[in-house]
Amino acid sequence: MLDRAVGALAANARSVLVYGPSGIGKSRVARTVADRLADDGWCILAASGNTALSAVPLGALAPVLAHDPGPMVSAAGDPVALFAAASNAVRSIAAGRRTLLAVDDVSVVDSVSVTLIAQLVETGLVRLIATVRESDPVPDALLSLASSGDSVRLDVAPLDVHEVSELLTRALGGPIAHRDAVELHRIAHGNPLFLRELAIGAADAGSLVASDGLWQLVGEPVGTPALRDLIRARLRALGDDERDAVERLALCEPLAFDEFARPGGPEALAKLEMRGLIRVDETAARMRVGLAHPHYAAAVRDSIPRIRAVSLLREQADLVASRPMDPGDELRVAIWRLDAGYPTDPGILSRSAALARMAHDRRTAERLAAAAIAAGADDAESLLLHGELLWSLGRAEEALATLARAEERAVADGAPDELLAAIGAARADVFGGDPLGSARGIELLESLEDALPGQTATIALSKAVLLVNLEYGHRALEHVETAAAAAGDSRFEQAILDLSRAMPVSILGRSDEAIASAQRAVAFAKGPRSVIPQRRAEIVLAHVLIAADRLDEARATVIESLHDAIRHDDELTARLDEFMMGRIFWAFGRLDTAARWFRDTVSGAELHGPKSLREFGLCFLAIVAAEQGDLATARRLRSRVIDGLDEDNSVTALADAWIAAADGATDAAAATILTRVDEIVPRGAVMVAAGLLHHLARFGSKAHARTAADRLGELAEATGAPEVERRRAHARAEADGDAAALRAAGAEWESIGHLLYAAEAFASAGQAARAAGRGRASTADLQR
């Protein structure tokens, strides 16, 4: 953009107009272009529009062209004399140099200055670069110039997420969590000015904090007073009808077009749209209106007196409630009445909380559920809903306390066994989010099996999830089949079974079956009114795709899921997605990127949970550091992992093995790997064992590679899994030093995106070819 503007002005363009909303960086673009031309010897004249001076003739230009503006202002009534005076002034200041006139906010420059600018450009005395706010018209005197063939238009686009992340990293002096960069990008609309003020305000308010070397949001990003003043200044010129519409939207957006009942409402909305202050959405059945920028709402809400806010909220709620309502309308009315602070029926609040959860608005759903309980809806079902919402928001301790109350209430009220089983399954799910909690969750579920013999299916499926966490593939699948025997034929029940079956079948090495099951579950979850959360189903699909070495498909699934989780405050899903992004890039061999995602996982789990992913993230960070040869960092990270995790998961064994291998103790590393493999193969954790054995083959010892190849051969023969055979072939080629086989292994890894494994295989092929005296082949392999 800058090169285009500089090149155009230096060639034959008479003007460059820079368009964009306030704060987007138009002025910086214009200044940078002017600075670059100044470095090339141009004379730069700078002027700026000012609303307060827009009625003063020559208020913008006279100070630029004359030390004593008086004579020029006096000549304003004589266009010929004025142009002559201005021309002489430009020639005197330029002293033979090419001249650029840089005008900021040209739309609010006084009309006499605009006319003079047009004359100076038309006669070739100056070239022009001017900024134009997105919602403002180009002054009439400049229209012909702006539309001519020798005028260049530049539209300054908002920053994208990656640019926001980079800018915030520079401003904060350290990296920011990806999910929070996405959130700040959404709120700021990519506007650098808004972004800066939001980040400063959030840091000052303590809602943007550094945790484990990573900046994260722990509360709502609050803008600075300067940002709020900037927004209010833009709204100050609104008429009464326009202000009423803006205030209603700030409190209640979005609103349907026909929900502005005040006389003059449609005309006010038309004016607001022309000003660029509202957005109109026509994708739904009814036209909806909202404020153009999320932070406008906060700034306006802060300025509305409480009595006025209550009046508007009640008025809007009563208006919508007076008409036939669909579930979405009922939800909006419940929120508005809650915000207004007057009583709402607890049953309506509970129903609205369930509707908000179906709409993926978890924060609103939790608030409504808490309000329902406070209003008297302390029945077991309401408490269960609130507990599940708290867990999805990462508030595990509160979730457990609420679910314990739900169980007490259910027992006291003689609730049906189905509800008791659901509460127990929810508690076990929360236990599973603790680093050492899966065993505790299984113990709870086993006690429920004895107490609720008719709820075998529900309990068995929950146990299967926790058993997969503990790498018990056979037992997990047995529980799924037990549940299947008791299940009905409904699409919902079959989808739940598919979802539960996918993970056990995957770690048993039956990848095609696992992927098909997960895909059926996702297809059902995407259907209308499905009670299976789509993103949770996609997490399972991503897991089995990673296990099947289908990394590109897994990444596409996880990225979409992650951004959706960020939009809907789903901390649990966001954390799982961050962790899987780390796993995917680790498998790709992009270790720095993987480490970034694992750091996001660790710091996010520290603040928002689940705590188990903190430990797994630390282990993978230790592995990455060891793979990169940073032994001190690997040991430091491993030392932060809680004691006892090695009994539950193989990732600790892999971290210990890589640290030992990086320290030159390959025999100790091999012993750690083989001990763990002996423990988990009888459990049915075939794919976990295959992964561990493949790492053993990567440690550089032909003897250990041979052991790995033999053990992988046994697993491949037992399962027929192509993923296991792929690892066996690589290990055997490493053990034999077979250049051709290593080359084939490298090509195979490269074809599926595992570039680190591919590079290692080609490097080994090059070494084997060199040892065989085939120098040219060795060079080709090493270069590849």
Short mmCIF file of N, CA and C in Angstrom, two decimals, residues 392-490:
data_model
loop_
_atom_site.label_atom_id
_atom_site.label_comp_id
_atom_site.label_asym_id
_atom_site.label_seq_id
_atom_site.Cartn_x
_atom_site.Cartn_y
_atom_site.Cartn_z
N SER A 392 -18.29 -25.93 31.87
CA SER A 392 -17.91 -25.53 30.51
C SER A 392 -17.17 -24.20 30.51
N LEU A 393 -17.42 -23.37 31.55
CA LEU A 393 -16.71 -22.09 31.66
C LEU A 393 -15.39 -22.23 32.40
N GLY A 394 -15.01 -23.45 32.77
CA GLY A 394 -13.73 -23.68 33.41
C GLY A 394 -13.74 -23.49 34.91
N ARG A 395 -14.91 -23.40 35.52
CA ARG A 395 -15.02 -23.15 36.97
C ARG A 395 -15.32 -24.48 37.68
N ALA A 396 -14.28 -25.33 37.76
CA ALA A 396 -14.47 -26.71 38.19
C ALA A 396 -14.93 -26.82 39.64
N GLU A 397 -14.32 -26.07 40.54
CA GLU A 397 -14.68 -26.20 41.96
C GLU A 397 -16.13 -25.79 42.20
N GLU A 398 -16.54 -24.69 41.57
CA GLU A 398 -17.94 -24.26 41.71
C GLU A 398 -18.88 -25.29 41.09
N ALA A 399 -18.45 -25.88 39.97
CA ALA A 399 -19.27 -26.90 39.32
C ALA A 399 -19.48 -28.10 40.24
N LEU A 400 -18.41 -28.56 40.87
CA LEU A 400 -18.53 -29.72 41.76
C LEU A 400 -19.44 -29.41 42.94
N ALA A 401 -19.30 -28.22 43.51
CA ALA A 401 -20.15 -27.85 44.64
C ALA A 401 -21.62 -27.80 44.22
N THR A 402 -21.90 -27.25 43.05
CA THR A 402 -23.28 -27.15 42.57
C THR A 402 -23.85 -28.54 42.26
N LEU A 403 -23.02 -29.39 41.65
CA LEU A 403 -23.48 -30.75 41.33
C LEU A 403 -23.72 -31.57 42.59
N ALA A 404 -22.92 -31.33 43.64
CA ALA A 404 -23.16 -32.02 44.92
C ALA A 404 -24.52 -31.59 45.49
N ARG A 405 -24.84 -30.31 45.39
CA ARG A 405 -26.16 -29.83 45.84
C ARG A 405 -27.27 -30.44 44.99
N ALA A 406 -27.00 -30.58 43.67
CA ALA A 406 -28.00 -31.19 42.79
C ALA A 406 -28.29 -32.63 43.24
N GLU A 407 -27.23 -33.36 43.58
CA GLU A 407 -27.42 -34.75 44.02
C GLU A 407 -28.21 -34.81 45.33
N GLU A 408 -27.86 -33.94 46.27
CA GLU A 408 -28.58 -33.90 47.54
C GLU A 408 -30.06 -33.62 47.30
N ARG A 409 -30.36 -32.64 46.44
CA ARG A 409 -31.74 -32.28 46.17
C ARG A 409 -32.47 -33.43 45.47
N ALA A 410 -31.79 -34.10 44.54
CA ALA A 410 -32.42 -35.20 43.82
C ALA A 410 -32.78 -36.34 44.77
N VAL A 411 -31.87 -36.67 45.69
CA VAL A 411 -32.14 -37.73 46.66
C VAL A 411 -33.29 -37.34 47.58
N ALA A 412 -33.24 -36.07 48.05
CA ALA A 412 -34.30 -35.61 48.96
C ALA A 412 -35.66 -35.59 48.29
N ASP A 413 -35.71 -35.27 47.00
CA ASP A 413 -36.99 -35.15 46.30
C ASP A 413 -37.44 -36.47 45.69
N GLY A 414 -36.62 -37.51 45.83
CA GLY A 414 -36.98 -38.78 45.21
C GLY A 414 -36.98 -38.71 43.71
N ALA A 415 -35.98 -38.02 43.14
CA ALA A 415 -35.90 -37.83 41.70
C ALA A 415 -35.69 -39.16 40.99
N PRO A 416 -36.08 -39.26 39.74
CA PRO A 416 -35.90 -40.51 39.00
C PRO A 416 -34.42 -40.88 38.85
N ASP A 417 -34.19 -42.17 38.66
CA ASP A 417 -32.81 -42.67 38.56
C ASP A 417 -32.07 -42.03 37.38
N GLU A 418 -32.80 -41.70 36.30
CA GLU A 418 -32.14 -41.09 35.14
C GLU A 418 -31.45 -39.79 35.53
N LEU A 419 -32.12 -39.00 36.38
CA LEU A 419 -31.54 -37.73 36.79
C LEU A 419 -30.34 -37.95 37.71
N LEU A 420 -30.44 -38.90 38.62
CA LEU A 420 -29.30 -39.21 39.50
C LEU A 420 -28.10 -39.68 38.68
N ALA A 421 -28.36 -40.49 37.67
CA ALA A 421 -27.26 -40.97 36.82
C ALA A 421 -26.63 -39.82 36.05
N ALA A 422 -27.47 -38.91 35.54
CA ALA A 422 -26.94 -37.76 34.80
C ALA A 422 -26.08 -36.87 35.69
N ILE A 423 -26.52 -36.66 36.93
CA ILE A 423 -25.74 -35.84 37.87
C ILE A 423 -24.42 -36.54 38.17
N GLY A 424 -24.46 -37.85 38.41
CA GLY A 424 -23.22 -38.58 38.67
C GLY A 424 -22.27 -38.54 37.49
N ALA A 425 -22.80 -38.68 36.27
CA ALA A 425 -21.95 -38.61 35.08
C ALA A 425 -21.31 -37.24 34.94
N ALA A 426 -22.08 -36.17 35.26
CA ALA A 426 -21.52 -34.82 35.20
C ALA A 426 -20.41 -34.64 36.22
N ARG A 427 -20.60 -35.15 37.43
CA ARG A 427 -19.55 -35.06 38.46
C ARG A 427 -18.30 -35.83 38.01
N ALA A 428 -18.49 -37.00 37.45
CA ALA A 428 -17.34 -37.79 36.98
C ALA A 428 -16.60 -37.07 35.86
N ASP A 429 -17.34 -36.39 35.01
CA ASP A 429 -16.73 -35.61 33.93
C ASP A 429 -15.82 -34.53 34.50
N VAL A 430 -16.30 -33.83 35.54
CA VAL A 430 -15.49 -32.79 36.17
C VAL A 430 -14.27 -33.42 36.85
N PHE A 431 -14.47 -34.55 37.51
CA PHE A 431 -13.32 -35.25 38.11
C PHE A 431 -12.27 -35.56 37.06
N GLY A 432 -12.73 -35.96 35.87
CA GLY A 432 -11.80 -36.31 34.80
C GLY A 432 -10.96 -35.13 34.33
N GLY A 433 -11.40 -33.90 34.61
CA GLY A 433 -10.61 -32.73 34.26
C GLY A 433 -9.48 -32.45 35.22
N ASP A 434 -9.45 -33.18 36.33
CA ASP A 434 -8.35 -33.05 37.28
C ASP A 434 -7.22 -33.97 36.84
N PRO A 435 -5.96 -33.58 37.03
CA PRO A 435 -4.85 -34.41 36.55
C PRO A 435 -4.90 -35.85 37.03
N LEU A 436 -5.33 -36.06 38.26
CA LEU A 436 -5.38 -37.40 38.83
C LEU A 436 -6.81 -37.81 39.14
N GLY A 437 -7.76 -37.20 38.46
CA GLY A 437 -9.15 -37.38 38.84
C GLY A 437 -9.90 -38.48 38.11
N SER A 438 -9.32 -39.06 37.04
CA SER A 438 -10.06 -40.07 36.28
C SER A 438 -10.38 -41.28 37.14
N ALA A 439 -9.42 -41.73 37.94
CA ALA A 439 -9.66 -42.88 38.81
C ALA A 439 -10.77 -42.57 39.82
N ARG A 440 -10.78 -41.35 40.33
CA ARG A 440 -11.82 -40.95 41.27
C ARG A 440 -13.19 -40.95 40.59
N GLY A 441 -13.21 -40.49 39.36
CA GLY A 441 -14.46 -40.50 38.61
C GLY A 441 -14.98 -41.91 38.37
N ILE A 442 -14.07 -42.82 38.05
CA ILE A 442 -14.46 -44.22 37.83
C ILE A 442 -15.01 -44.82 39.12
N GLU A 443 -14.37 -44.51 40.24
CA GLU A 443 -14.85 -45.00 41.54
C GLU A 443 -16.27 -44.52 41.81
N LEU A 444 -16.54 -43.23 41.51
CA LEU A 444 -17.88 -42.69 41.69
C LEU A 444 -18.88 -43.42 40.82
N LEU A 445 -18.54 -43.65 39.56
CA LEU A 445 -19.46 -44.30 38.64
C LEU A 445 -19.73 -45.75 39.03
N GLU A 446 -18.70 -46.42 39.56
CA GLU A 446 -18.91 -47.80 39.99
C GLU A 446 -19.86 -47.87 41.18
N SER A 447 -19.80 -46.86 42.07
CA SER A 447 -20.75 -46.84 43.19
C SER A 447 -22.16 -46.59 42.67
N LEU A 448 -22.29 -45.79 41.59
CA LEU A 448 -23.61 -45.55 41.01
C LEU A 448 -24.16 -46.81 40.34
N GLU A 449 -23.29 -47.62 39.75
CA GLU A 449 -23.74 -48.86 39.11
C GLU A 449 -24.47 -49.75 40.11
N ASP A 450 -23.94 -49.80 41.33
CA ASP A 450 -24.58 -50.62 42.37
C ASP A 450 -25.89 -50.01 42.82
N ALA A 451 -25.91 -48.67 42.90
CA ALA A 451 -27.11 -47.99 43.42
C ALA A 451 -28.20 -47.84 42.37
N LEU A 452 -27.80 -47.77 41.09
CA LEU A 452 -28.77 -47.51 40.01
C LEU A 452 -28.62 -48.57 38.92
N PRO A 453 -29.00 -49.79 39.19
CA PRO A 453 -28.77 -50.87 38.23
C PRO A 453 -29.47 -50.65 36.88
N GLY A 454 -30.51 -49.85 36.86
CA GLY A 454 -31.21 -49.61 35.60
C GLY A 454 -30.57 -48.57 34.71
N GLN A 455 -29.49 -47.93 35.19
CA GLN A 455 -28.85 -46.85 34.44
C GLN A 455 -27.49 -47.27 33.89
N THR A 456 -27.38 -48.55 33.54
CA THR A 456 -26.10 -49.10 33.09
C THR A 456 -25.56 -48.36 31.88
N ALA A 457 -26.43 -48.04 30.94
CA ALA A 457 -25.96 -47.43 29.70
C ALA A 457 -25.29 -46.08 29.94
N THR A 458 -26.01 -45.20 30.65
CA THR A 458 -25.45 -43.87 30.93
C THR A 458 -24.13 -43.97 31.67
N ILE A 459 -24.09 -44.82 32.69
CA ILE A 459 -22.88 -44.94 33.52
C ILE A 459 -21.75 -45.57 32.73
N ALA A 460 -22.07 -46.57 31.92
CA ALA A 460 -21.03 -47.26 31.14
C ALA A 460 -20.34 -46.31 30.17
N LEU A 461 -21.11 -45.44 29.53
CA LEU A 461 -20.52 -44.50 28.58
C LEU A 461 -19.60 -43.51 29.28
N SER A 462 -19.99 -43.03 30.45
CA SER A 462 -19.13 -42.12 31.20
C SER A 462 -17.85 -42.83 31.63
N LYS A 463 -17.97 -44.09 32.06
CA LYS A 463 -16.77 -44.84 32.46
C LYS A 463 -15.83 -45.05 31.27
N ALA A 464 -16.40 -45.25 30.11
CA ALA A 464 -15.57 -45.47 28.92
C ALA A 464 -14.67 -44.27 28.65
N VAL A 465 -15.22 -43.07 28.80
CA VAL A 465 -14.43 -41.86 28.57
C VAL A 465 -13.24 -41.80 29.53
N LEU A 466 -13.49 -42.06 30.80
CA LEU A 466 -12.43 -41.99 31.80
C LEU A 466 -11.42 -43.11 31.60
N LEU A 467 -11.87 -44.28 31.18
CA LEU A 467 -10.94 -45.38 30.93
C LEU A 467 -10.02 -45.09 29.75
N VAL A 468 -10.54 -44.41 28.75
CA VAL A 468 -9.68 -43.99 27.64
C VAL A 468 -8.61 -43.02 28.15
N ASN A 469 -9.01 -42.10 29.06
CA ASN A 469 -8.03 -41.18 29.65
C ASN A 469 -6.89 -41.95 30.30
N LEU A 470 -7.21 -43.11 30.89
CA LEU A 470 -6.22 -43.93 31.59
C LEU A 470 -5.58 -44.97 30.69
N GLU A 471 -5.92 -44.94 29.37
CA GLU A 471 -5.32 -45.81 28.36
C GLU A 471 -5.71 -47.28 28.51
N TYR A 472 -6.96 -47.50 28.91
CA TYR A 472 -7.51 -48.85 28.97
C TYR A 472 -8.46 -49.04 27.79
N GLY A 473 -7.94 -49.41 26.65
CA GLY A 473 -8.75 -49.53 25.45
C GLY A 473 -9.77 -50.66 25.51
N HIS A 474 -9.32 -51.87 25.94
CA HIS A 474 -10.24 -53.01 25.98
C HIS A 474 -11.40 -52.77 26.93
N ARG A 475 -11.09 -52.31 28.13
CA ARG A 475 -12.15 -52.10 29.13
C ARG A 475 -13.11 -51.00 28.69
N ALA A 476 -12.56 -49.95 28.10
CA ALA A 476 -13.42 -48.86 27.63
C ALA A 476 -14.41 -49.37 26.59
N LEU A 477 -13.92 -50.15 25.63
CA LEU A 477 -14.80 -50.66 24.58
C LEU A 477 -15.83 -51.63 25.15
N GLU A 478 -15.44 -52.42 26.13
CA GLU A 478 -16.40 -53.33 26.77
C GLU A 478 -17.56 -52.55 27.38
N HIS A 479 -17.27 -51.43 28.02
CA HIS A 479 -18.33 -50.63 28.62
C HIS A 479 -19.24 -50.02 27.55
N VAL A 480 -18.65 -49.61 26.42
CA VAL A 480 -19.47 -49.08 25.34
C VAL A 480 -20.41 -50.16 24.81
N GLU A 481 -19.89 -51.36 24.64
CA GLU A 481 -20.73 -52.45 24.13
C GLU A 481 -21.81 -52.82 25.14
N THR A 482 -21.49 -52.72 26.43
CA THR A 482 -22.52 -52.94 27.45
C THR A 482 -23.64 -51.92 27.30
N ALA A 483 -23.26 -50.68 27.10
CA ALA A 483 -24.27 -49.63 26.90
C ALA A 483 -25.05 -49.86 25.62
N ALA A 484 -24.38 -50.33 24.56
CA ALA A 484 -25.05 -50.56 23.28
C ALA A 484 -26.11 -51.64 23.41
N ALA A 485 -25.83 -52.65 24.25
CA ALA A 485 -26.79 -53.74 24.41
C ALA A 485 -28.08 -53.25 25.07
N ALA A 486 -27.96 -52.20 25.89
CA ALA A 486 -29.14 -51.69 26.60
C ALA A 486 -29.78 -50.52 25.89
N ALA A 487 -29.16 -50.03 24.81
CA ALA A 487 -29.64 -48.82 24.14
C ALA A 487 -30.77 -49.13 23.16
N GLY A 488 -31.52 -48.10 22.84
CA GLY A 488 -32.57 -48.22 21.84
C GLY A 488 -32.04 -47.94 20.45
N ASP A 489 -32.97 -47.82 19.51
CA ASP A 489 -32.58 -47.63 18.11
C ASP A 489 -32.69 -46.18 17.65
N SER A 490 -32.96 -45.25 18.56
CA SER A 490 -33.12 -43.86 18.14
C SER A 490 -31.80 -43.31 17.61
#
